[in-house]
Amino acid sequence: MAGILTVIGTSLTGVHVVLRRMAFFGDGVAHIAFAAAAIGTVLGFSSFLTALLLSIFVSIVLGYLSQKGIHEDTGIGILFSLSMAVGIILFSIKNERRSLMSYMFGDILAVSRNDLFLLAVISLIVVVFTILWKDKLIYMSFDREFVKVTGVKTESIYYTFLAILAATIVIAVRTVGVVLVSAFLITPTAAASIVAKDFRRIFLLAPIFGIITVVAGITASIWIDVPVGSMIVVVQSLFFFALLLFKR
C-alpha cells in the first residue's frame, strides 16, 4: 500500500517535473526535507511536520526567485550540499543514526498506519490537482505568456504545483529515502514517454508503470532478501531500459 500510494503521487507530479526539466529541483527539495527533519528532531518538534512546512516554504521561495529571472536549479544548487551537510551534522549531534539512515535510504517496511493515511491524503490531492490543472500546467511549460493572456492565473497554479510537489517528495522520503526519491519522480514518467507521445496517455501510463515496478520490486526484494527501496529503483530502471530497447 505504501509503495503504491507513493508512486501514484510521485509519478503524476513527475510528468510536470520531467516536462519542465525540474529533476534537479525535486532532488534538491528531498535534501531540504532531510535537513528540515533534522532540525525538527533537534528542536523536539515533529520531524515530518517540520520537513513538510519548510520544504513547501523553500519550494515557493525558489519558485518566486525563478519568476524574477533566477532559474530553479540555480537556487537549488546553492542549497543542495548545504542541506545535506546540515542534516548530517544535526542528526549526529542528537546521536540519531537510525533516523539518519532511515531518511537517507527510507524504510518502507516500517510504515505506520498514520503514514499510510498521510500518503493517501497526499496522493488524493495530487490526483485531484492533476485532473483539474494538468492541461494548463503543460501549456504553461511551452508558452506561459500565452496562457497568462487567456486569463489563467498562472502564478497561483505554479505555486500550488510547487507546494504539492514538495509535499509529495517529503512523504516519499519517508518510504524510499532522500537518495532514491528522484527515481520515483522521473523513471515511471520517462518509461511512459517511450510508449506514448500524447501527454494524457503519459499521465495514465506513468502511475500504471510505477505500480507494476513497485509490486515487482517488493516481491523481488523478498525473494533475494535485499533492501526494498533499492530493489524497486533497480526494477524501475530495468523496466525503462527494456522499453527503450524494444520500442518500435
PDB file of C-alpha atoms in Angstrom:
ATOM      1  CA  MET A   1       0.000   0.000   0.000  1.00  0.00           C
ATOM      2  CA  ALA A   2       2.764   2.447   0.923  1.00  0.00           C
ATOM      3  CA  GLY A   3       4.658   1.740  -2.280  1.00  0.00           C
ATOM      4  CA  ILE A   4       1.582   2.076  -4.484  1.00  0.00           C
ATOM      5  CA  LEU A   5       0.393   5.302  -2.841  1.00  0.00           C
ATOM      6  CA  THR A   6       3.886   6.788  -3.020  1.00  0.00           C
ATOM      7  CA  VAL A   7       4.373   6.008  -6.689  1.00  0.00           C
ATOM      8  CA  ILE A   8       0.929   7.354  -7.654  1.00  0.00           C
ATOM      9  CA  GLY A   9       1.801  10.756  -6.210  1.00  0.00           C
ATOM     10  CA  THR A  10       5.378  10.873  -7.478  1.00  0.00           C
ATOM     11  CA  SER A  11       4.614   9.622 -10.991  1.00  0.00           C
ATOM     12  CA  LEU A  12       1.814  12.148 -11.587  1.00  0.00           C
ATOM     13  CA  THR A  13       3.835  15.105 -10.335  1.00  0.00           C
ATOM     14  CA  GLY A  14       6.826  13.604 -12.135  1.00  0.00           C
ATOM     15  CA  VAL A  15       5.205  14.262 -15.519  1.00  0.00           C
ATOM     16  CA  HIS A  16       5.485  18.008 -14.909  1.00  0.00           C
ATOM     17  CA  VAL A  17       8.929  17.596 -13.343  1.00  0.00           C
ATOM     18  CA  VAL A  18      10.223  15.869 -16.485  1.00  0.00           C
ATOM     19  CA  LEU A  19       8.378  18.223 -18.839  1.00  0.00           C
ATOM     20  CA  ARG A  20       9.731  21.344 -17.126  1.00  0.00           C
ATOM     21  CA  ARG A  21      13.196  19.764 -16.668  1.00  0.00           C
ATOM     22  CA  MET A  22      12.963  20.120 -12.879  1.00  0.00           C
ATOM     23  CA  ALA A  23      14.581  16.799 -11.949  1.00  0.00           C
ATOM     24  CA  PHE A  24      17.329  18.557 -10.006  1.00  0.00           C
ATOM     25  CA  PHE A  25      14.670  20.664  -8.269  1.00  0.00           C
ATOM     26  CA  GLY A  26      12.912  17.552  -6.963  1.00  0.00           C
ATOM     27  CA  ASP A  27      16.178  16.055  -5.758  1.00  0.00           C
ATOM     28  CA  GLY A  28      17.054  19.320  -4.037  1.00  0.00           C
ATOM     29  CA  VAL A  29      13.711  19.512  -2.219  1.00  0.00           C
ATOM     30  CA  ALA A  30      14.322  15.989  -0.901  1.00  0.00           C
ATOM     31  CA  HIS A  31      17.636  17.151   0.583  1.00  0.00           C
ATOM     32  CA  ILE A  32      15.939  20.218   2.097  1.00  0.00           C
ATOM     33  CA  ALA A  33      13.345  17.897   3.659  1.00  0.00           C
ATOM     34  CA  PHE A  34      16.221  15.878   5.117  1.00  0.00           C
ATOM     35  CA  ALA A  35      17.739  18.974   6.765  1.00  0.00           C
ATOM     36  CA  ALA A  36      14.310  20.150   7.952  1.00  0.00           C
ATOM     37  CA  ALA A  37      13.594  16.771   9.547  1.00  0.00           C
ATOM     38  CA  ALA A  38      16.922  17.006  11.381  1.00  0.00           C
ATOM     39  CA  ILE A  39      16.035  20.497  12.622  1.00  0.00           C
ATOM     40  CA  GLY A  40      12.697  19.211  13.920  1.00  0.00           C
ATOM     41  CA  THR A  41      14.426  16.326  15.690  1.00  0.00           C
ATOM     42  CA  VAL A  42      16.948  18.622  17.399  1.00  0.00           C
ATOM     43  CA  LEU A  43      14.284  21.111  18.492  1.00  0.00           C
ATOM     44  CA  GLY A  44      11.930  18.395  19.705  1.00  0.00           C
ATOM     45  CA  PHE A  45       9.238  19.057  17.086  1.00  0.00           C
ATOM     46  CA  SER A  46       7.619  16.603  14.683  1.00  0.00           C
ATOM     47  CA  SER A  47      10.299  15.826  12.084  1.00  0.00           C
ATOM     48  CA  PHE A  48       7.648  15.152   9.423  1.00  0.00           C
ATOM     49  CA  LEU A  49       5.704  18.358  10.042  1.00  0.00           C
ATOM     50  CA  THR A  50       8.907  20.414  10.127  1.00  0.00           C
ATOM     51  CA  ALA A  51      10.102  18.848   6.877  1.00  0.00           C
ATOM     52  CA  LEU A  52       6.721  19.399   5.223  1.00  0.00           C
ATOM     53  CA  LEU A  53       6.336  23.062   6.165  1.00  0.00           C
ATOM     54  CA  LEU A  54       9.943  24.065   5.500  1.00  0.00           C
ATOM     55  CA  SER A  55      10.096  22.203   2.175  1.00  0.00           C
ATOM     56  CA  ILE A  56       6.903  23.859   0.943  1.00  0.00           C
ATOM     57  CA  PHE A  57       8.190  27.274   2.058  1.00  0.00           C
ATOM     58  CA  VAL A  58      11.578  26.830   0.356  1.00  0.00           C
ATOM     59  CA  SER A  59       9.941  25.500  -2.827  1.00  0.00           C
ATOM     60  CA  ILE A  60       7.670  28.539  -3.069  1.00  0.00           C
ATOM     61  CA  VAL A  61      10.600  30.894  -2.401  1.00  0.00           C
ATOM     62  CA  LEU A  62      12.624  29.221  -5.148  1.00  0.00           C
ATOM     63  CA  GLY A  63       9.613  29.451  -7.449  1.00  0.00           C
ATOM     64  CA  TYR A  64       9.345  33.166  -6.679  1.00  0.00           C
ATOM     65  CA  LEU A  65      13.043  33.655  -7.439  1.00  0.00           C
ATOM     66  CA  SER A  66      12.587  31.850 -10.756  1.00  0.00           C
ATOM     67  CA  GLN A  67       9.871  34.368 -11.647  1.00  0.00           C
ATOM     68  CA  LYS A  68      12.466  37.079 -11.081  1.00  0.00           C
ATOM     69  CA  GLY A  69      14.878  35.557 -13.564  1.00  0.00           C
ATOM     70  CA  ILE A  70      16.819  33.155 -11.307  1.00  0.00           C
ATOM     71  CA  HIS A  71      16.416  29.581 -12.538  1.00  0.00           C
ATOM     72  CA  GLU A  72      15.131  26.995 -10.047  1.00  0.00           C
ATOM     73  CA  ASP A  73      18.206  24.823 -10.477  1.00  0.00           C
ATOM     74  CA  THR A  74      20.499  27.713  -9.545  1.00  0.00           C
ATOM     75  CA  GLY A  75      18.794  28.239  -6.197  1.00  0.00           C
ATOM     76  CA  ILE A  76      18.628  24.501  -5.523  1.00  0.00           C
ATOM     77  CA  GLY A  77      22.316  24.144  -6.386  1.00  0.00           C
ATOM     78  CA  ILE A  78      23.144  26.646  -3.661  1.00  0.00           C
ATOM     79  CA  LEU A  79      21.056  24.825  -1.037  1.00  0.00           C
ATOM     80  CA  PHE A  80      21.701  21.232  -2.147  1.00  0.00           C
ATOM     81  CA  SER A  81      25.000  20.473  -0.417  1.00  0.00           C
ATOM     82  CA  LEU A  82      24.279  22.825   2.484  1.00  0.00           C
ATOM     83  CA  SER A  83      21.046  21.000   3.367  1.00  0.00           C
ATOM     84  CA  MET A  84      22.749  17.623   3.265  1.00  0.00           C
ATOM     85  CA  ALA A  85      25.628  18.777   5.453  1.00  0.00           C
ATOM     86  CA  VAL A  86      23.331  20.460   7.992  1.00  0.00           C
ATOM     87  CA  GLY A  87      21.107  17.377   8.220  1.00  0.00           C
ATOM     88  CA  ILE A  88      24.011  15.004   8.829  1.00  0.00           C
ATOM     89  CA  ILE A  89      25.534  17.314  11.474  1.00  0.00           C
ATOM     90  CA  LEU A  90      22.255  17.756  13.365  1.00  0.00           C
ATOM     91  CA  PHE A  91      21.384  14.040  13.346  1.00  0.00           C
ATOM     92  CA  SER A  92      24.908  13.321  14.595  1.00  0.00           C
ATOM     93  CA  ILE A  93      24.562  15.868  17.401  1.00  0.00           C
ATOM     94  CA  LYS A  94      21.394  14.112  18.612  1.00  0.00           C
ATOM     95  CA  ASN A  95      23.035  10.726  18.031  1.00  0.00           C
ATOM     96  CA  GLU A  96      20.107   9.742  15.813  1.00  0.00           C
ATOM     97  CA  ARG A  97      21.996   7.423  13.485  1.00  0.00           C
ATOM     98  CA  ARG A  98      18.926   5.257  12.930  1.00  0.00           C
ATOM     99  CA  SER A  99      16.885   8.309  11.886  1.00  0.00           C
ATOM    100  CA  LEU A 100      19.767   9.410   9.675  1.00  0.00           C
ATOM    101  CA  MET A 101      19.820   6.099   7.782  1.00  0.00           C
ATOM    102  CA  SER A 102      16.021   5.999   7.632  1.00  0.00           C
ATOM    103  CA  TYR A 103      15.815   9.405   5.948  1.00  0.00           C
ATOM    104  CA  MET A 104      18.763   8.672   3.674  1.00  0.00           C
ATOM    105  CA  PHE A 105      17.546   5.329   2.306  1.00  0.00           C
ATOM    106  CA  GLY A 106      13.957   5.038   3.542  1.00  0.00           C
ATOM    107  CA  ASP A 107      12.288   2.172   5.353  1.00  0.00           C
ATOM    108  CA  ILE A 108       9.126   1.200   3.529  1.00  0.00           C
ATOM    109  CA  LEU A 109       8.650  -1.869   5.764  1.00  0.00           C
ATOM    110  CA  ALA A 110       8.357   0.372   8.843  1.00  0.00           C
ATOM    111  CA  VAL A 111       5.479   2.488   7.510  1.00  0.00           C
ATOM    112  CA  SER A 112       2.767   3.004  10.121  1.00  0.00           C
ATOM    113  CA  ARG A 113      -0.993   3.403   9.753  1.00  0.00           C
ATOM    114  CA  ASN A 114      -0.560   7.132  10.247  1.00  0.00           C
ATOM    115  CA  ASP A 115       1.987   7.204   7.406  1.00  0.00           C
ATOM    116  CA  LEU A 116      -0.450   5.348   5.159  1.00  0.00           C
ATOM    117  CA  PHE A 117      -3.149   7.899   5.944  1.00  0.00           C
ATOM    118  CA  LEU A 118      -0.810  10.783   5.057  1.00  0.00           C
ATOM    119  CA  LEU A 119       0.231   9.007   1.855  1.00  0.00           C
ATOM    120  CA  ALA A 120      -3.424   8.512   0.912  1.00  0.00           C
ATOM    121  CA  VAL A 121      -4.247  12.192   1.540  1.00  0.00           C
ATOM    122  CA  ILE A 122      -1.265  13.459  -0.479  1.00  0.00           C
ATOM    123  CA  SER A 123      -1.992  11.026  -3.323  1.00  0.00           C
ATOM    124  CA  LEU A 124      -5.639  12.118  -3.429  1.00  0.00           C
ATOM    125  CA  ILE A 125      -4.607  15.792  -3.569  1.00  0.00           C
ATOM    126  CA  VAL A 126      -2.177  15.034  -6.410  1.00  0.00           C
ATOM    127  CA  VAL A 127      -4.834  13.121  -8.380  1.00  0.00           C
ATOM    128  CA  VAL A 128      -7.424  15.903  -7.978  1.00  0.00           C
ATOM    129  CA  PHE A 129      -4.885  18.601  -8.869  1.00  0.00           C
ATOM    130  CA  THR A 130      -3.782  16.635 -11.937  1.00  0.00           C
ATOM    131  CA  ILE A 131      -7.346  16.176 -13.169  1.00  0.00           C
ATOM    132  CA  LEU A 132      -8.135  19.871 -12.730  1.00  0.00           C
ATOM    133  CA  TRP A 133      -4.938  21.567 -13.877  1.00  0.00           C
ATOM    134  CA  LYS A 134      -2.741  19.170 -15.860  1.00  0.00           C
ATOM    135  CA  ASP A 135      -3.514  20.741 -19.258  1.00  0.00           C
ATOM    136  CA  LYS A 136      -2.852  24.287 -18.067  1.00  0.00           C
ATOM    137  CA  LEU A 137       0.446  23.231 -16.490  1.00  0.00           C
ATOM    138  CA  ILE A 138       1.500  21.596 -19.761  1.00  0.00           C
ATOM    139  CA  TYR A 139       0.539  24.696 -21.763  1.00  0.00           C
ATOM    140  CA  MET A 140       2.444  26.857 -19.271  1.00  0.00           C
ATOM    141  CA  SER A 141       5.550  24.774 -19.863  1.00  0.00           C
ATOM    142  CA  PHE A 142       5.508  25.595 -23.568  1.00  0.00           C
ATOM    143  CA  ASP A 143       4.085  29.127 -23.698  1.00  0.00           C
ATOM    144  CA  ARG A 144       3.444  30.700 -20.313  1.00  0.00           C
ATOM    145  CA  GLU A 145       2.768  34.187 -21.661  1.00  0.00           C
ATOM    146  CA  PHE A 146       0.011  32.952 -23.982  1.00  0.00           C
ATOM    147  CA  VAL A 147      -1.722  31.102 -21.139  1.00  0.00           C
ATOM    148  CA  LYS A 148      -1.440  34.225 -18.980  1.00  0.00           C
ATOM    149  CA  VAL A 149      -3.027  36.361 -21.702  1.00  0.00           C
ATOM    150  CA  THR A 150      -6.029  33.990 -21.834  1.00  0.00           C
ATOM    151  CA  GLY A 151      -6.844  34.985 -18.250  1.00  0.00           C
ATOM    152  CA  VAL A 152      -5.454  31.971 -16.382  1.00  0.00           C
ATOM    153  CA  LYS A 153      -3.803  32.819 -13.063  1.00  0.00           C
ATOM    154  CA  THR A 154      -0.516  31.139 -13.894  1.00  0.00           C
ATOM    155  CA  GLU A 155       1.257  32.236 -10.686  1.00  0.00           C
ATOM    156  CA  SER A 156      -1.267  30.621  -8.362  1.00  0.00           C
ATOM    157  CA  ILE A 157      -1.245  27.367 -10.363  1.00  0.00           C
ATOM    158  CA  TYR A 158       2.565  27.319 -10.439  1.00  0.00           C
ATOM    159  CA  TYR A 159       2.954  27.940  -6.700  1.00  0.00           C
ATOM    160  CA  THR A 160       0.268  25.369  -5.891  1.00  0.00           C
ATOM    161  CA  PHE A 161       2.131  22.831  -8.011  1.00  0.00           C
ATOM    162  CA  LEU A 162       5.380  23.586  -6.177  1.00  0.00           C
ATOM    163  CA  ALA A 163       3.679  23.130  -2.796  1.00  0.00           C
ATOM    164  CA  ILE A 164       2.127  19.807  -3.877  1.00  0.00           C
ATOM    165  CA  LEU A 165       5.451  18.668  -5.347  1.00  0.00           C
ATOM    166  CA  ALA A 166       7.221  19.464  -2.071  1.00  0.00           C
ATOM    167  CA  ALA A 167       4.582  17.604  -0.031  1.00  0.00           C
ATOM    168  CA  THR A 168       4.805  14.588  -2.358  1.00  0.00           C
ATOM    169  CA  ILE A 169       8.593  14.472  -2.053  1.00  0.00           C
ATOM    170  CA  VAL A 170       8.516  14.795   1.736  1.00  0.00           C
ATOM    171  CA  ILE A 171       6.088  11.901   2.123  1.00  0.00           C
ATOM    172  CA  ALA A 172       8.070   9.830  -0.409  1.00  0.00           C
ATOM    173  CA  VAL A 173      11.281  10.404   1.559  1.00  0.00           C
ATOM    174  CA  ARG A 174       9.700   8.579   4.495  1.00  0.00           C
ATOM    175  CA  THR A 175       9.279   5.436   2.375  1.00  0.00           C
ATOM    176  CA  VAL A 176      12.199   5.402  -0.113  1.00  0.00           C
ATOM    177  CA  GLY A 177      14.660   7.931   1.321  1.00  0.00           C
ATOM    178  CA  VAL A 178      16.421  11.036   0.061  1.00  0.00           C
ATOM    179  CA  VAL A 179      18.815   9.112  -2.166  1.00  0.00           C
ATOM    180  CA  LEU A 180      16.152   7.229  -4.147  1.00  0.00           C
ATOM    181  CA  VAL A 181      13.205   9.621  -4.289  1.00  0.00           C
ATOM    182  CA  SER A 182      14.228  11.200  -7.612  1.00  0.00           C
ATOM    183  CA  ALA A 183      13.892   7.790  -9.320  1.00  0.00           C
ATOM    184  CA  PHE A 184      10.230   7.605  -8.225  1.00  0.00           C
ATOM    185  CA  LEU A 185       9.665  11.063  -9.737  1.00  0.00           C
ATOM    186  CA  ILE A 186      11.408  10.526 -13.053  1.00  0.00           C
ATOM    187  CA  THR A 187      11.628   6.871 -14.101  1.00  0.00           C
ATOM    188  CA  PRO A 188       7.896   5.963 -14.447  1.00  0.00           C
ATOM    189  CA  THR A 189       7.275   9.128 -16.481  1.00  0.00           C
ATOM    190  CA  ALA A 190      10.344   8.503 -18.637  1.00  0.00           C
ATOM    191  CA  ALA A 191       9.132   4.942 -19.280  1.00  0.00           C
ATOM    192  CA  ALA A 192       5.627   6.154 -20.146  1.00  0.00           C
ATOM    193  CA  SER A 193       7.005   8.761 -22.570  1.00  0.00           C
ATOM    194  CA  ILE A 194       8.676   5.966 -24.558  1.00  0.00           C
ATOM    195  CA  VAL A 195       5.367   4.220 -25.138  1.00  0.00           C
ATOM    196  CA  ALA A 196       3.066   7.243 -25.506  1.00  0.00           C
ATOM    197  CA  LYS A 197       3.699  10.638 -27.050  1.00  0.00           C
ATOM    198  CA  ASP A 198       0.355  12.122 -26.007  1.00  0.00           C
ATOM    199  CA  PHE A 199       0.523  13.760 -22.577  1.00  0.00           C
ATOM    200  CA  ARG A 200      -2.873  12.444 -21.488  1.00  0.00           C
ATOM    201  CA  ARG A 201      -1.676   8.880 -22.085  1.00  0.00           C
ATOM    202  CA  ILE A 202       1.554   9.609 -20.223  1.00  0.00           C
ATOM    203  CA  PHE A 203      -0.494  10.738 -17.207  1.00  0.00           C
ATOM    204  CA  LEU A 204      -2.339   7.418 -17.359  1.00  0.00           C
ATOM    205  CA  LEU A 205       0.633   5.132 -18.050  1.00  0.00           C
ATOM    206  CA  ALA A 206       3.139   6.648 -15.590  1.00  0.00           C
ATOM    207  CA  PRO A 207       1.201   5.561 -12.441  1.00  0.00           C
ATOM    208  CA  ILE A 208       0.448   2.154 -14.001  1.00  0.00           C
ATOM    209  CA  PHE A 209       4.119   1.537 -14.788  1.00  0.00           C
ATOM    210  CA  GLY A 210       5.013   2.821 -11.328  1.00  0.00           C
ATOM    211  CA  ILE A 211       2.623   0.428  -9.584  1.00  0.00           C
ATOM    212  CA  ILE A 212       3.857  -2.530 -11.658  1.00  0.00           C
ATOM    213  CA  THR A 213       7.502  -1.838 -10.829  1.00  0.00           C
ATOM    214  CA  VAL A 214       6.776  -1.216  -7.130  1.00  0.00           C
ATOM    215  CA  VAL A 215       4.955  -4.536  -6.735  1.00  0.00           C
ATOM    216  CA  ALA A 216       7.654  -6.341  -8.740  1.00  0.00           C
ATOM    217  CA  GLY A 217      10.413  -4.643  -6.739  1.00  0.00           C
ATOM    218  CA  ILE A 218       8.901  -5.539  -3.361  1.00  0.00           C
ATOM    219  CA  THR A 219       8.368  -9.142  -4.499  1.00  0.00           C
ATOM    220  CA  ALA A 220      11.942  -9.414  -5.792  1.00  0.00           C
ATOM    221  CA  SER A 221      13.354  -7.923  -2.592  1.00  0.00           C
ATOM    222  CA  ILE A 222      11.584 -10.620  -0.547  1.00  0.00           C
ATOM    223  CA  TRP A 223      12.933 -13.397  -2.762  1.00  0.00           C
ATOM    224  CA  ILE A 224      16.511 -12.083  -2.857  1.00  0.00           C
ATOM    225  CA  ASP A 225      16.459 -10.612   0.685  1.00  0.00           C
ATOM    226  CA  VAL A 226      17.752  -7.140  -0.212  1.00  0.00           C
ATOM    227  CA  PRO A 227      16.589  -3.591   0.761  1.00  0.00           C
ATOM    228  CA  VAL A 228      13.139  -2.895  -0.658  1.00  0.00           C
ATOM    229  CA  GLY A 229      13.590   0.714  -1.825  1.00  0.00           C
ATOM    230  CA  SER A 230      16.799  -0.040  -3.702  1.00  0.00           C
ATOM    231  CA  MET A 231      15.270  -3.084  -5.396  1.00  0.00           C
ATOM    232  CA  ILE A 232      12.253  -1.069  -6.546  1.00  0.00           C
ATOM    233  CA  VAL A 233      14.546   1.510  -8.170  1.00  0.00           C
ATOM    234  CA  VAL A 234      16.535  -1.274  -9.884  1.00  0.00           C
ATOM    235  CA  VAL A 235      13.323  -2.793 -11.273  1.00  0.00           C
ATOM    236  CA  GLN A 236      12.115   0.646 -12.434  1.00  0.00           C
ATOM    237  CA  SER A 237      15.387   1.249 -14.247  1.00  0.00           C
ATOM    238  CA  LEU A 238      15.389  -2.203 -15.859  1.00  0.00           C
ATOM    239  CA  PHE A 239      11.785  -1.659 -16.962  1.00  0.00           C
ATOM    240  CA  PHE A 240      12.748   1.685 -18.531  1.00  0.00           C
ATOM    241  CA  PHE A 241      15.738   0.256 -20.404  1.00  0.00           C
ATOM    242  CA  ALA A 242      13.695  -2.725 -21.583  1.00  0.00           C
ATOM    243  CA  LEU A 243      11.080  -0.415 -23.094  1.00  0.00           C
ATOM    244  CA  LEU A 244      13.837   1.702 -24.630  1.00  0.00           C
ATOM    245  CA  LEU A 245      15.478  -1.378 -26.148  1.00  0.00           C
ATOM    246  CA  PHE A 246      12.342  -2.962 -27.582  1.00  0.00           C
ATOM    247  CA  LYS A 247      10.414   0.133 -28.643  1.00  0.00           C
ATOM    248  CA  ARG A 248       9.245   0.133 -32.241  1.00  0.00           C
TER     249      ARG A 248
END
